[in-house]
CSV table of C-alpha atoms in Angstrom, one decimal:
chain,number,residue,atom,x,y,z
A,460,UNK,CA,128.0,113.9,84.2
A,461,UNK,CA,125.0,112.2,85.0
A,462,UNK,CA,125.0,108.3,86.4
A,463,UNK,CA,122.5,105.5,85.9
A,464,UNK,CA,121.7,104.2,89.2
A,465,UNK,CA,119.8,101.0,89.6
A,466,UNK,CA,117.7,101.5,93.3
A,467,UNK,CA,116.6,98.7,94.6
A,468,UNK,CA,113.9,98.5,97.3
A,469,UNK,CA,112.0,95.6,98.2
A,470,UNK,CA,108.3,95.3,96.5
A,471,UNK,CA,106.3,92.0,97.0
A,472,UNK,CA,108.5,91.7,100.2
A,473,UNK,CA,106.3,94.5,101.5
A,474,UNK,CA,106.0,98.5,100.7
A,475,UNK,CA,106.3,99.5,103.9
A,476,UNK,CA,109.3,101.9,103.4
A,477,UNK,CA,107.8,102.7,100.0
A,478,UNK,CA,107.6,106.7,100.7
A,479,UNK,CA,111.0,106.3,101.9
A,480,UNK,CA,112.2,104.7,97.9
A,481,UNK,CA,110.3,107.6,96.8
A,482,UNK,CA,111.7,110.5,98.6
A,483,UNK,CA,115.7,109.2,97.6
A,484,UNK,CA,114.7,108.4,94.1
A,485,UNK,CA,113.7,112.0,93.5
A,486,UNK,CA,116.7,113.2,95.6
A,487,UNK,CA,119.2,111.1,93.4
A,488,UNK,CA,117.1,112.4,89.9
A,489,UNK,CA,118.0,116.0,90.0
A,490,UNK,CA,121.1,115.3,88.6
A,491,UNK,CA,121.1,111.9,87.7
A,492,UNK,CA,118.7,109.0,85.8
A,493,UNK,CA,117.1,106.3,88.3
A,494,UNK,CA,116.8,103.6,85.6
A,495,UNK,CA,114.0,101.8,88.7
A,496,UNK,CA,111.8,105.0,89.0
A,497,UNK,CA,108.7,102.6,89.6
A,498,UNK,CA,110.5,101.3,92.8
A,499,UNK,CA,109.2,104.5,94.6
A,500,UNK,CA,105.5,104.4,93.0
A,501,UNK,CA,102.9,104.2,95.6
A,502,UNK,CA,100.6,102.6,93.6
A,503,UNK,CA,102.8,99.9,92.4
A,504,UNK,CA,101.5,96.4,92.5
A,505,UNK,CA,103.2,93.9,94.8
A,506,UNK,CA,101.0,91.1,93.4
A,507,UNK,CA,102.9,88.4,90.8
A,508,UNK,CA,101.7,88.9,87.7
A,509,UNK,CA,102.3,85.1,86.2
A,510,UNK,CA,105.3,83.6,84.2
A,511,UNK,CA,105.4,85.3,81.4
A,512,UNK,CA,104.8,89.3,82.6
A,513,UNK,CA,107.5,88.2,85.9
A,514,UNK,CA,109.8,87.4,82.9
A,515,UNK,CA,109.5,90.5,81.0
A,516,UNK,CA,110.2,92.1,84.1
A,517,UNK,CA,113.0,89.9,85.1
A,518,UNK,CA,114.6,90.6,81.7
A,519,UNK,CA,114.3,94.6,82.0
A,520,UNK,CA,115.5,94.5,85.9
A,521,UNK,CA,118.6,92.7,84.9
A,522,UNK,CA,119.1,94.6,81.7
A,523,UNK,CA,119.3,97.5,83.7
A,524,UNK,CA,121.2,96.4,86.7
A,525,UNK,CA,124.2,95.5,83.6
A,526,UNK,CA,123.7,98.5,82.1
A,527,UNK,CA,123.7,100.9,85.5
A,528,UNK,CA,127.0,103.0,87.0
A,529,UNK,CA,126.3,102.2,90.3
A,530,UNK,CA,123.4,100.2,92.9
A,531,UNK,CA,121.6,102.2,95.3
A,532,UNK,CA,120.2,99.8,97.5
A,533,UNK,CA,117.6,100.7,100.6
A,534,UNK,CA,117.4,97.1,102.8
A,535,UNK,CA,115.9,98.2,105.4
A,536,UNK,CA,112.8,95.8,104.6
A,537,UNK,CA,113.9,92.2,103.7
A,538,UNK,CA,113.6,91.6,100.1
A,539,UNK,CA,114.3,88.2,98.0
A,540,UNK,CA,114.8,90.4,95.3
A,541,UNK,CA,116.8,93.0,96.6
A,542,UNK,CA,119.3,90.3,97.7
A,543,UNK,CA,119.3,88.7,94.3
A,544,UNK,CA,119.9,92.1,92.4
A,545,UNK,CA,123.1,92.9,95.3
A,546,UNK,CA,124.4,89.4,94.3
A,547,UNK,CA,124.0,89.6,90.2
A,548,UNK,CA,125.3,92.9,90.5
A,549,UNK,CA,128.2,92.2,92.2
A,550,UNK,CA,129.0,89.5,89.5
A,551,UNK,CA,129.1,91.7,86.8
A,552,UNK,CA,131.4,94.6,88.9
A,553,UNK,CA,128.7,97.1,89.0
A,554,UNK,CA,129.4,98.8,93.0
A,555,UNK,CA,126.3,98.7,95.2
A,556,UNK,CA,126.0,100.6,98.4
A,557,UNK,CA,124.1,99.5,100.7
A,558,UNK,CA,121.4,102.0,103.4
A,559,UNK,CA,119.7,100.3,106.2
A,560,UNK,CA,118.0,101.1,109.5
A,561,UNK,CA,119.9,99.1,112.4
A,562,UNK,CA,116.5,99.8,114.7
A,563,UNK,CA,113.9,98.4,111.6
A,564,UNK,CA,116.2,95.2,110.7
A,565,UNK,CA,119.2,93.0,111.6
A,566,UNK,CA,121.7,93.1,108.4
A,567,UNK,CA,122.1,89.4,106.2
A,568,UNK,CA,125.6,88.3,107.1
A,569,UNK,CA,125.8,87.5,103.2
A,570,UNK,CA,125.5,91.3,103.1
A,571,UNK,CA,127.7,92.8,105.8
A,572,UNK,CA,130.3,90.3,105.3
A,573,UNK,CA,130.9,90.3,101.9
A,574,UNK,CA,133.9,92.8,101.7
A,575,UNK,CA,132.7,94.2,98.3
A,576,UNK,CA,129.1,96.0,99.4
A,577,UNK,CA,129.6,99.6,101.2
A,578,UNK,CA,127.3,99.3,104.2
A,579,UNK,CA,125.9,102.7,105.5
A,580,UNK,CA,124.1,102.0,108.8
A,581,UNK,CA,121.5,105.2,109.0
A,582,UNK,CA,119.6,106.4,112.5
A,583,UNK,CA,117.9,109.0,110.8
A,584,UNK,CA,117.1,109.7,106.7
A,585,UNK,CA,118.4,112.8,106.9
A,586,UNK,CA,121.8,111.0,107.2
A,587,UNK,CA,121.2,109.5,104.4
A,588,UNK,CA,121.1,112.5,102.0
A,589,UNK,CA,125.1,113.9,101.9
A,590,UNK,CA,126.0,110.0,101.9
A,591,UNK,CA,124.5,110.5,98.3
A,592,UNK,CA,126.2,113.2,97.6
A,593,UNK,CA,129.5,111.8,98.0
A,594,UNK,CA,128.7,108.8,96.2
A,595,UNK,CA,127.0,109.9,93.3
A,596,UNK,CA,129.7,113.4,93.0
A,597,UNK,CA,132.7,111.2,94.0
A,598,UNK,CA,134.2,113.6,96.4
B,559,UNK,CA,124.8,58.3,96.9
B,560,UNK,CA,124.1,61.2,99.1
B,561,UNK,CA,124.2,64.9,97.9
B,562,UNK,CA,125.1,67.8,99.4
B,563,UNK,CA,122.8,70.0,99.8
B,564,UNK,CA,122.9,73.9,100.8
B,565,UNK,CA,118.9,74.8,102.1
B,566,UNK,CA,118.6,78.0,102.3
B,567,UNK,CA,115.8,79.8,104.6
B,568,UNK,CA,115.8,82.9,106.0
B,569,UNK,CA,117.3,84.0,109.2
B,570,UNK,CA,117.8,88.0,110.0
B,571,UNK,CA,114.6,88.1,107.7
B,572,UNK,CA,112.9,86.9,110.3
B,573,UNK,CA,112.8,83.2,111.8
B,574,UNK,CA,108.5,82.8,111.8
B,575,UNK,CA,109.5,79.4,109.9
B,576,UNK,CA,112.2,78.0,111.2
B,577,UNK,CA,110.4,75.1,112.5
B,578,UNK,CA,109.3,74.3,108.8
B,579,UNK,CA,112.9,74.4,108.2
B,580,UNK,CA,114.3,72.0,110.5
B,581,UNK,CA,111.3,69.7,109.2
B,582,UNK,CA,112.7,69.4,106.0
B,583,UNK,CA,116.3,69.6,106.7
B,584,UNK,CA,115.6,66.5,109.3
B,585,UNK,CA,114.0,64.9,106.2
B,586,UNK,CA,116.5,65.3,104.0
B,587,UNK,CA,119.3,64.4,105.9
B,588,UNK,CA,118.1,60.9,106.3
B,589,UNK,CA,119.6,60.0,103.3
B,590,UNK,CA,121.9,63.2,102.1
B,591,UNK,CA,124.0,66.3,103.8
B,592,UNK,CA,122.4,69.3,104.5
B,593,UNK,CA,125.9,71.9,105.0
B,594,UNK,CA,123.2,74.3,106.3
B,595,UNK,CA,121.7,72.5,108.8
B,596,UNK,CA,121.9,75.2,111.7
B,597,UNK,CA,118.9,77.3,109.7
B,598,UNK,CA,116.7,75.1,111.2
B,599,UNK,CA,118.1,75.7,114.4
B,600,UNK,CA,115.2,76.9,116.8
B,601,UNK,CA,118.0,78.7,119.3
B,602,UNK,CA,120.0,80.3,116.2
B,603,UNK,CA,120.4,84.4,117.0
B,604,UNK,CA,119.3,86.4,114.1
B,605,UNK,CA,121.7,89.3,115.7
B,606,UNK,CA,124.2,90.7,113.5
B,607,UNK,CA,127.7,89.7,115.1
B,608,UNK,CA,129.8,92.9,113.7
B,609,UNK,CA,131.8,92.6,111.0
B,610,UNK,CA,134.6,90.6,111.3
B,611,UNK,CA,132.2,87.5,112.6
B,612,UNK,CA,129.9,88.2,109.5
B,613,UNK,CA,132.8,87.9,107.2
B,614,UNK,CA,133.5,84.8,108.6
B,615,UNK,CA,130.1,83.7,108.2
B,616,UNK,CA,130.0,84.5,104.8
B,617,UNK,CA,132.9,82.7,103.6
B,618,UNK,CA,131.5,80.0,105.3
B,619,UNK,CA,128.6,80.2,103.2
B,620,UNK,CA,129.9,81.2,100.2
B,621,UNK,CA,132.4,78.0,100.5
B,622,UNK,CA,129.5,75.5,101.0
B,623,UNK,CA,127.7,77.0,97.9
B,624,UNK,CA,130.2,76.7,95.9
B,625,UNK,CA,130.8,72.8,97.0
B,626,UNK,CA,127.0,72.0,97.2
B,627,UNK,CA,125.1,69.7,94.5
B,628,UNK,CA,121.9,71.6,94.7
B,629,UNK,CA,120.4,74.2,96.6
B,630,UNK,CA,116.5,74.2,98.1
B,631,UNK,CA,115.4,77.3,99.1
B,632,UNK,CA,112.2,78.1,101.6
B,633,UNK,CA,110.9,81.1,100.4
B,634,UNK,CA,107.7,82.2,102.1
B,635,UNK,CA,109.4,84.5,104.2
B,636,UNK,CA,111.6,87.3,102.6
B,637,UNK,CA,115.1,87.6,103.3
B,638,UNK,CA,117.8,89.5,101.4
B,639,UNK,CA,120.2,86.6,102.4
B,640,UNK,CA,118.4,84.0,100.7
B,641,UNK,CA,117.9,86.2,97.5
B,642,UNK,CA,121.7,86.8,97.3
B,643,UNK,CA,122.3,83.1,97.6
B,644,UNK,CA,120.4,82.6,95.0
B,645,UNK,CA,121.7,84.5,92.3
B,646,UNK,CA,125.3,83.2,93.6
B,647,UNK,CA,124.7,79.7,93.4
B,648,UNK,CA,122.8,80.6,89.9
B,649,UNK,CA,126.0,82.4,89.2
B,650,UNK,CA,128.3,79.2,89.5
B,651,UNK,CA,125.7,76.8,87.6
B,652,UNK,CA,124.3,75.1,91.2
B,653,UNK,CA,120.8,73.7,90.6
B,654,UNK,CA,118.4,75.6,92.7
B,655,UNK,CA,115.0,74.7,94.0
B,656,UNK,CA,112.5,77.3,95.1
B,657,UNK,CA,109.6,76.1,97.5
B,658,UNK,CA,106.8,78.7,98.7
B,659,UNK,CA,103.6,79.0,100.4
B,660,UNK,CA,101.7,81.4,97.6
B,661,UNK,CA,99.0,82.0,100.7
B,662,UNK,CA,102.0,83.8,103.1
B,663,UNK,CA,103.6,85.8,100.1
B,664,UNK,CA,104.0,86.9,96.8
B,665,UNK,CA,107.3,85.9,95.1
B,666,UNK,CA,109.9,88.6,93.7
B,667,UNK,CA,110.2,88.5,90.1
B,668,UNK,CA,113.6,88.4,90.2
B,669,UNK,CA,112.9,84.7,91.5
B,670,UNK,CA,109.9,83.7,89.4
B,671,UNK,CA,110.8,85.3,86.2
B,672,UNK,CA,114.5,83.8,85.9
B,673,UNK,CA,114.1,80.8,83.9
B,674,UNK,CA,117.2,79.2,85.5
B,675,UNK,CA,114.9,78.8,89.0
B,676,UNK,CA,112.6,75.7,89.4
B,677,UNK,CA,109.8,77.2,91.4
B,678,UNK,CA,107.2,75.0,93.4
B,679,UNK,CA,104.5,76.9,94.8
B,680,UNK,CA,102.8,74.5,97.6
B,681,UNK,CA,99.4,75.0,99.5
B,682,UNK,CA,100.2,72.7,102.2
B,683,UNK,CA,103.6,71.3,103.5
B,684,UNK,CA,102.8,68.0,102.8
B,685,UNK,CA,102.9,68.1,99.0
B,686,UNK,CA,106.6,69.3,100.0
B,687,UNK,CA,108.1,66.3,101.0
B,688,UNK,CA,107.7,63.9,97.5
B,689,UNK,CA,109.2,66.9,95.4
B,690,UNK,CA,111.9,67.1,97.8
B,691,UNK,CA,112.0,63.2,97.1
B,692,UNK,CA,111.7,63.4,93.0
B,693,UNK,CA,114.7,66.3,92.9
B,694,UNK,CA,116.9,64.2,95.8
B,695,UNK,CA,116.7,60.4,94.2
B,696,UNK,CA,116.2,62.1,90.3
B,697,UNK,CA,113.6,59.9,89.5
């Protein structure tokens, strides 16, 4: 059976690892639905868009992120947003799990020491990839 | 009467404005408690500290959110940290403030577009200090 996973990667806190969103989210939809497919768009804006459009996309972020199986989240790149969608997601008992590069970035303590994230420390992507597998085929 | 006050700035995220930070934690505690008050600490590491020291660092944390009156958040520089408090102290119905400087970044609309958030863009750090003093004295 196919999941919805929610994958968050940061946006306006810089696209640096952008190719990087893209390449997992097309891993993770061969079998499954990435509900944030726009996450991995190059040619997404990272510009805020006023009130009104930042609510519209508040509403369908967090209508998703209740509505998801699981949270993919890529952290490698610091992210107000990522760490507000970890936080409301944990609220509502959806399980995140949680990829980062220890040589990019040093880890939020609010992450790695709240007991109910899964933290997967990654030296190379290709680590990444049968880390997936387990996750999303629960073996 | 004084209030308790969790500030919230970033600190693995990168530390490029801690000095602004222990400005306006200095200011604030002149007349209230700032629980947080070592995030304006120049000589604060932005290591991690492995996990059983980030656990404890986090129920530190959580603890003080949970006990604060209001919580004022720095936000020009991103950090996953500071959008995860966010969405906790949202979470348990703490008041929460949101300063940035719209010249250094552009603000997640996970922040901007949540209606709970009071969000004060500011060009210079000066026009700070009097909304600091409006949401402090509630006048």
């Amino acid at each position: 059976m196919g999941k919805n996973i929610y994958f968050a990667g940061s946006i306006r806190g810089g696209r640096v690892d952008a190719a990087l969103y893209r390449r997992l989210i097309d891993y993770m939809k061969r079998h499954h639905t990435v509900l944030t497919e726009h996450v991995g768009d190059p040619a997404l804006s990272a510009l805020e868009r006023g009130r009104d459009r930042d609510a519209a996309i508040y509403d369908q972020d967090t209508a998703w992120l209740r509505s998801s199986d699981l949270l993919i989240a890529e952290c490698s790149c610091p992210s107000l947003g990522v760490g507000y969608e970890l936080a409301y997601a944990e609220a509502r008992g959806v399980p995140c799990h949680i990829f980062y590069d220890p040589e990019k970035t040093q880890l939020s303590a609010m992450l790695t020491g709240d007991p109910y994230f899964r933290v997967y420390p990654y030296r190379s992507e290709e680590e990444i990839y049968p880390i997936l597998d387990r996750i999303l085929n629960g073996d």
